[in-house]
Amino acid sequence: MQFGIFSVGDLTQDPTTGRTLSEHERIKQMAELAVHTEEVGMDVFATGEHHNPPFVPSSPTTMLGYVAAKTEKLILSTATTLITTNDPVKIAEDFAVLQHLSDGRTDLMLGRGNTGPVYPWFGKDIRQGINLAIENYALLHELWRKDVVDWEGRFRTPLNGFTSTPRPLDDVPPFVWHGSIRSPEIAEQAAYYGDGFFANHIFWPKEHTQRMVALYRERFEHYGHGSADQAIVGLGGQVFMRKNSQDAVREFRPYFDNTPVYGHGPTLEEFTAQTPLTVGSPDQVIERTLRF
């Protein structure tokens, strides 16, 4: 089992001071967080990919390449890379370079993105999100496993005798996670290829996530990659801890109420009752984490 931290790189006003970090400060802060992740003994740091305010991580491989030079053991990942709006050829090249620079400490998490306006900025249609994810990954998977690729699909120009460079380190592609909050098609895709499935377990009740994971495990076995319990599952979650629960709730509430990720919706109490978000003492966090 591995534990790590992922950041979506949002710029949120500090409700206690009224100050918002500059883009420069936030980017540097994310890099420092990644280095500290290794220092405290965690296994993975992952950065999101966003191309719209109020977020800053538009170039994940640049960030992770910098972190690779500052760390020795940390697995570097994305959370997520947009398989729908990025060219699979560029993903193959960028992450192969990162894999070489990090001596193999590279994972790749793929997702569709949940911000509608981003799609037309990159010439794509959000209504084709699932189809883009399926076709683009089929190409990426092939680019990393064949020295010469001929390809024709619906969403990009054909490739004839194309070789993606550099080749994956030691001919072993980065480990791939397929990330999703709500789409069974993505669980099916992960199972088909025998890749990892990352259920971003931050917004929905645990029953929904349990159904998604069960589907992935069942289909992983169906496709002959091993038994269902050998399927590789990742889960996202949020925790805020203080020595006692009252201090944790008091300190975290203004941040929850004002974050662009989940503020201005359900109350903190409603959200913690319905999702894995845990705000409290270390004992409460451990007990609830084991329960989920």
Short mmCIF file of C-alpha atoms in Angstrom, two decimals:
data_model
loop_
_atom_site.label_atom_id
_atom_site.label_comp_id
_atom_site.label_asym_id
_atom_site.label_seq_id
_atom_site.Cartn_x
_atom_site.Cartn_y
_atom_site.Cartn_z
CA MET A 1 0.00 0.00 0.00
CA GLN A 2 1.21 3.50 -0.86
CA PHE A 3 0.26 6.86 0.62
CA GLY A 4 0.76 10.23 -0.98
CA ILE A 5 -0.49 13.75 -1.54
CA PHE A 6 -2.10 15.25 -4.59
CA SER A 7 -2.80 18.89 -5.28
CA VAL A 8 -5.14 20.52 -7.77
CA GLY A 9 -3.12 23.73 -7.48
CA ASP A 10 -5.96 26.10 -6.72
CA LEU A 11 -5.47 29.73 -5.74
CA THR A 12 -7.77 30.27 -2.77
CA GLN A 13 -7.98 33.38 -0.65
CA ASP A 14 -6.96 32.70 2.93
CA PRO A 15 -10.18 33.45 4.81
CA THR A 16 -8.28 34.26 7.99
CA THR A 17 -5.99 36.89 6.43
CA GLY A 18 -7.81 37.89 3.24
CA ARG A 19 -4.64 37.27 1.24
CA THR A 20 -4.36 35.20 -1.93
CA LEU A 21 -1.00 33.80 -2.95
CA SER A 22 0.44 34.96 -6.25
CA GLU A 23 0.79 32.40 -9.02
CA HIS A 24 4.54 32.41 -8.41
CA GLU A 25 4.10 31.72 -4.69
CA ARG A 26 1.59 28.94 -5.28
CA ILE A 27 3.76 27.15 -7.85
CA LYS A 28 6.78 27.32 -5.54
CA GLN A 29 4.60 26.17 -2.64
CA MET A 30 3.50 23.09 -4.60
CA ALA A 31 7.10 22.17 -5.34
CA GLU A 32 8.01 22.56 -1.66
CA LEU A 33 5.03 20.40 -0.69
CA ALA A 34 6.25 17.68 -3.06
CA VAL A 35 9.73 17.66 -1.54
CA HIS A 36 8.26 17.60 1.97
CA THR A 37 6.10 14.62 0.96
CA GLU A 38 9.28 12.58 0.55
CA GLU A 39 10.83 14.01 3.72
CA VAL A 40 7.96 12.78 5.91
CA GLY A 41 8.11 9.29 4.39
CA MET A 42 5.15 9.29 2.02
CA ASP A 43 5.36 7.52 -1.32
CA VAL A 44 3.72 9.64 -4.01
CA PHE A 45 3.21 13.26 -5.01
CA ALA A 46 0.73 14.05 -7.78
CA THR A 47 -0.23 17.31 -9.43
CA GLY A 48 -3.42 18.12 -11.28
CA GLU A 49 -3.62 19.73 -14.70
CA HIS A 50 -5.74 22.84 -15.19
CA HIS A 51 -5.75 25.57 -17.82
CA ASN A 52 -8.15 28.01 -16.23
CA PRO A 53 -8.22 30.28 -13.18
CA PRO A 54 -8.15 29.88 -10.22
CA PHE A 55 -5.63 27.07 -10.82
CA VAL A 56 -1.91 27.15 -11.69
CA PRO A 57 -0.63 23.66 -12.73
CA SER A 58 -0.95 23.92 -16.51
CA SER A 59 2.35 22.10 -17.15
CA PRO A 60 2.58 19.02 -14.90
CA THR A 61 5.73 17.54 -16.44
CA THR A 62 7.61 20.82 -15.87
CA MET A 63 6.65 20.73 -12.21
CA LEU A 64 7.43 17.04 -11.81
CA GLY A 65 10.75 17.33 -13.62
CA TYR A 66 11.80 19.97 -11.11
CA VAL A 67 10.64 17.78 -8.22
CA ALA A 68 12.50 14.80 -9.67
CA ALA A 69 15.75 16.73 -9.32
CA LYS A 70 14.97 17.52 -5.67
CA THR A 71 13.97 14.01 -4.55
CA GLU A 72 15.34 10.48 -4.62
CA LYS A 73 12.54 8.02 -3.90
CA LEU A 74 9.28 9.87 -4.44
CA ILE A 75 6.94 8.54 -7.14
CA LEU A 76 5.89 11.42 -9.38
CA SER A 77 2.41 11.37 -10.84
CA THR A 78 -0.38 13.47 -12.21
CA ALA A 79 -3.87 13.76 -10.82
CA THR A 80 -4.89 13.97 -13.62
CA THR A 81 -3.44 14.44 -17.13
CA LEU A 82 -6.22 15.39 -19.54
CA ILE A 83 -6.32 12.54 -22.04
CA THR A 84 -9.20 14.28 -23.80
CA THR A 85 -7.57 17.60 -24.71
CA ASN A 86 -3.88 16.64 -24.88
CA ASP A 87 -2.35 15.02 -27.95
CA PRO A 88 -1.45 11.40 -27.08
CA VAL A 89 1.79 11.79 -29.03
CA LYS A 90 2.87 14.69 -26.81
CA ILE A 91 1.85 12.79 -23.66
CA ALA A 92 3.94 9.81 -24.79
CA GLU A 93 6.99 12.00 -25.40
CA ASP A 94 6.70 14.22 -22.32
CA PHE A 95 6.23 11.42 -19.83
CA ALA A 96 8.96 9.28 -21.38
CA VAL A 97 11.38 12.18 -20.85
CA LEU A 98 10.18 12.55 -17.26
CA GLN A 99 10.58 8.81 -16.75
CA HIS A 100 14.22 8.99 -17.87
CA LEU A 101 14.99 12.07 -15.74
CA SER A 102 13.43 10.49 -12.64
CA ASP A 103 15.06 7.06 -13.18
CA GLY A 104 11.66 5.44 -13.55
CA ARG A 105 9.80 7.19 -10.70
CA THR A 106 6.95 8.19 -12.99
CA ASP A 107 3.27 7.29 -12.95
CA LEU A 108 0.60 8.79 -15.17
CA MET A 109 -3.01 9.30 -14.13
CA LEU A 110 -5.43 9.99 -16.95
CA GLY A 111 -8.74 11.82 -16.69
CA ARG A 112 -11.24 13.71 -18.79
CA GLY A 113 -11.38 16.95 -16.82
CA ASN A 114 -14.54 18.52 -15.48
CA THR A 115 -14.25 22.08 -16.81
CA GLY A 116 -16.39 22.46 -19.92
CA PRO A 117 -14.78 25.60 -21.41
CA VAL A 118 -11.35 23.92 -21.60
CA TYR A 119 -12.43 21.57 -24.39
CA PRO A 120 -12.96 24.18 -27.14
CA TRP A 121 -9.72 25.95 -26.14
CA PHE A 122 -7.97 22.82 -27.40
CA GLY A 123 -10.31 22.23 -30.33
CA LYS A 124 -12.33 19.48 -28.68
CA ASP A 125 -16.00 18.87 -27.88
CA ILE A 126 -16.91 17.97 -24.29
CA ARG A 127 -19.81 15.89 -25.59
CA GLN A 128 -17.16 13.52 -26.99
CA GLY A 129 -15.33 13.26 -23.67
CA ILE A 130 -15.70 9.52 -23.18
CA ASN A 131 -14.93 8.73 -26.82
CA LEU A 132 -11.85 10.97 -26.72
CA ALA A 133 -10.60 9.25 -23.56
CA ILE A 134 -11.01 5.80 -25.10
CA GLU A 135 -9.47 6.55 -28.48
CA ASN A 136 -6.62 8.72 -27.24
CA TYR A 137 -5.52 6.17 -24.68
CA ALA A 138 -5.63 3.39 -27.25
CA LEU A 139 -3.11 5.41 -29.25
CA LEU A 140 -0.96 6.28 -26.22
CA HIS A 141 -0.87 2.63 -25.18
CA GLU A 142 0.34 1.67 -28.66
CA LEU A 143 2.93 4.46 -28.90
CA TRP A 144 4.69 3.18 -25.80
CA ARG A 145 4.68 -0.47 -26.90
CA LYS A 146 5.45 -0.35 -30.63
CA ASP A 147 8.60 1.09 -32.13
CA VAL A 148 6.76 2.02 -35.32
CA VAL A 149 3.09 3.02 -35.28
CA ASP A 150 0.53 3.37 -38.05
CA TRP A 151 -2.67 4.92 -36.75
CA GLU A 152 -5.96 6.31 -37.96
CA GLY A 153 -8.82 7.42 -35.74
CA ARG A 154 -11.61 9.97 -35.44
CA PHE A 155 -9.96 12.72 -33.42
CA ARG A 156 -6.47 13.38 -34.78
CA THR A 157 -4.53 13.24 -38.02
CA PRO A 158 -3.26 9.78 -39.06
CA LEU A 159 0.22 8.54 -38.18
CA ASN A 160 2.27 6.65 -40.75
CA GLY A 161 5.48 4.91 -39.68
CA PHE A 162 5.74 7.12 -36.58
CA THR A 163 8.16 6.47 -33.70
CA SER A 164 7.65 8.22 -30.39
CA THR A 165 10.93 9.39 -28.86
CA PRO A 166 12.45 8.83 -26.45
CA ARG A 167 11.34 5.26 -25.91
CA PRO A 168 10.17 4.34 -22.39
CA LEU A 169 12.97 3.64 -19.93
CA ASP A 170 14.11 0.00 -20.28
CA ASP A 171 11.10 -0.48 -22.62
CA VAL A 172 8.74 -0.35 -19.63
CA PRO A 173 6.08 2.39 -19.95
CA PRO A 174 5.09 4.47 -16.92
CA PHE A 175 2.39 2.88 -14.80
CA VAL A 176 -1.00 4.23 -15.83
CA TRP A 177 -3.98 5.03 -13.61
CA HIS A 178 -7.38 5.83 -15.09
CA GLY A 179 -9.02 8.38 -12.82
CA SER A 180 -12.75 8.92 -12.52
CA ILE A 181 -15.37 10.17 -10.11
CA ARG A 182 -18.53 8.91 -11.76
CA SER A 183 -17.95 7.18 -15.13
CA PRO A 184 -18.19 3.35 -15.32
CA GLU A 185 -16.76 3.51 -18.86
CA ILE A 186 -13.43 4.60 -17.36
CA ALA A 187 -13.46 1.74 -14.85
CA GLU A 188 -14.08 -0.58 -17.82
CA GLN A 189 -11.20 0.99 -19.74
CA ALA A 190 -8.79 0.50 -16.83
CA ALA A 191 -9.86 -3.12 -16.49
CA TYR A 192 -9.52 -3.82 -20.21
CA TYR A 193 -5.87 -2.78 -20.26
CA GLY A 194 -5.03 -4.19 -16.83
CA ASP A 195 -4.08 -0.71 -15.59
CA GLY A 196 -4.80 0.89 -12.24
CA PHE A 197 -8.15 2.48 -11.43
CA PHE A 198 -8.17 5.62 -9.30
CA ALA A 199 -11.57 6.45 -7.81
CA ASN A 200 -11.37 10.10 -6.85
CA HIS A 201 -13.34 9.48 -3.70
CA ILE A 202 -13.85 13.09 -2.63
CA PHE A 203 -17.31 14.21 -3.71
CA TRP A 204 -19.60 11.16 -3.71
CA PRO A 205 -20.92 8.81 -1.00
CA LYS A 206 -18.88 5.69 -0.32
CA GLU A 207 -21.60 3.44 -1.80
CA HIS A 208 -21.03 4.97 -5.23
CA THR A 209 -17.27 4.46 -5.02
CA GLN A 210 -17.73 0.89 -3.81
CA ARG A 211 -19.85 0.12 -6.88
CA MET A 212 -17.25 1.63 -9.22
CA VAL A 213 -14.39 -0.30 -7.62
CA ALA A 214 -16.39 -3.55 -7.65
CA LEU A 215 -17.10 -3.09 -11.37
CA TYR A 216 -13.42 -2.49 -12.09
CA ARG A 217 -12.32 -5.54 -10.10
CA GLU A 218 -14.90 -7.78 -11.77
CA ARG A 219 -13.92 -6.65 -15.27
CA PHE A 220 -10.17 -6.82 -14.49
CA GLU A 221 -10.63 -10.52 -13.75
CA HIS A 222 -12.91 -10.95 -16.78
CA TYR A 223 -10.14 -9.70 -19.10
CA GLY A 224 -7.67 -12.21 -17.67
CA HIS A 225 -5.26 -9.89 -15.87
CA GLY A 226 -5.53 -11.80 -12.59
CA SER A 227 -8.03 -12.32 -9.82
CA ALA A 228 -10.31 -9.49 -8.77
CA ASP A 229 -8.39 -8.91 -5.56
CA GLN A 230 -5.20 -8.36 -7.57
CA ALA A 231 -6.66 -5.36 -9.37
CA ILE A 232 -4.84 -2.14 -8.42
CA VAL A 233 -7.12 0.46 -6.84
CA GLY A 234 -6.33 4.00 -5.74
CA LEU A 235 -8.59 6.25 -3.68
CA GLY A 236 -8.56 9.99 -3.16
CA GLY A 237 -9.66 11.60 0.07
CA GLN A 238 -9.28 14.66 2.29
CA VAL A 239 -8.18 14.97 5.89
CA PHE A 240 -7.68 17.91 8.25
CA MET A 241 -6.30 17.09 11.70
CA ARG A 242 -5.67 18.85 14.98
CA LYS A 243 -5.07 17.44 18.46
CA ASN A 244 -8.77 17.70 19.25
CA SER A 245 -11.75 17.72 16.94
CA GLN A 246 -13.15 21.07 18.09
CA ASP A 247 -9.98 22.91 17.05
CA ALA A 248 -9.90 21.04 13.74
CA VAL A 249 -13.47 22.01 12.84
CA ARG A 250 -13.06 25.63 13.96
CA GLU A 251 -9.86 26.10 11.96
CA PHE A 252 -10.93 24.26 8.82
CA ARG A 253 -14.46 25.62 8.42
CA PRO A 254 -13.58 29.00 6.84
CA TYR A 255 -11.29 27.27 4.35
CA PHE A 256 -14.00 24.76 3.43
CA ASP A 257 -16.60 27.49 3.02
CA ASN A 258 -14.45 29.49 0.60
CA THR A 259 -12.55 26.96 -1.51
CA PRO A 260 -13.40 26.90 -5.25
CA VAL A 261 -13.30 23.10 -5.15
CA TYR A 262 -16.28 22.48 -2.84
CA GLY A 263 -17.23 25.71 -1.08
CA HIS A 264 -20.57 27.51 -1.28
CA GLY A 265 -22.51 24.25 -1.40
CA PRO A 266 -23.33 21.77 1.36
CA THR A 267 -22.26 22.64 4.87
CA LEU A 268 -19.12 21.14 6.33
CA GLU A 269 -21.25 18.81 8.47
CA GLU A 270 -23.30 17.67 5.48
CA PHE A 271 -20.21 17.11 3.37
CA THR A 272 -18.36 15.09 6.01
CA ALA A 273 -21.46 12.95 6.59
CA GLN A 274 -21.87 12.16 2.88
CA THR A 275 -18.24 11.87 1.71
CA PRO A 276 -14.87 10.69 3.08
CA LEU A 277 -13.78 14.22 4.11
CA THR A 278 -12.65 13.83 7.72
CA VAL A 279 -12.03 16.79 10.01
CA GLY A 280 -11.06 15.93 13.55
CA SER A 281 -8.53 14.35 15.87
CA PRO A 282 -5.92 11.77 14.75
CA ASP A 283 -8.00 8.97 16.32
CA GLN A 284 -11.09 10.07 14.39
CA VAL A 285 -9.15 10.22 11.14
CA ILE A 286 -7.67 6.73 11.62
CA GLU A 287 -11.02 5.21 12.57
CA ARG A 288 -12.87 6.74 9.64
CA THR A 289 -10.13 5.95 7.14
CA LEU A 290 -10.19 2.29 8.11
CA ARG A 291 -13.98 2.27 7.84
CA PHE A 292 -13.94 3.67 4.31
#
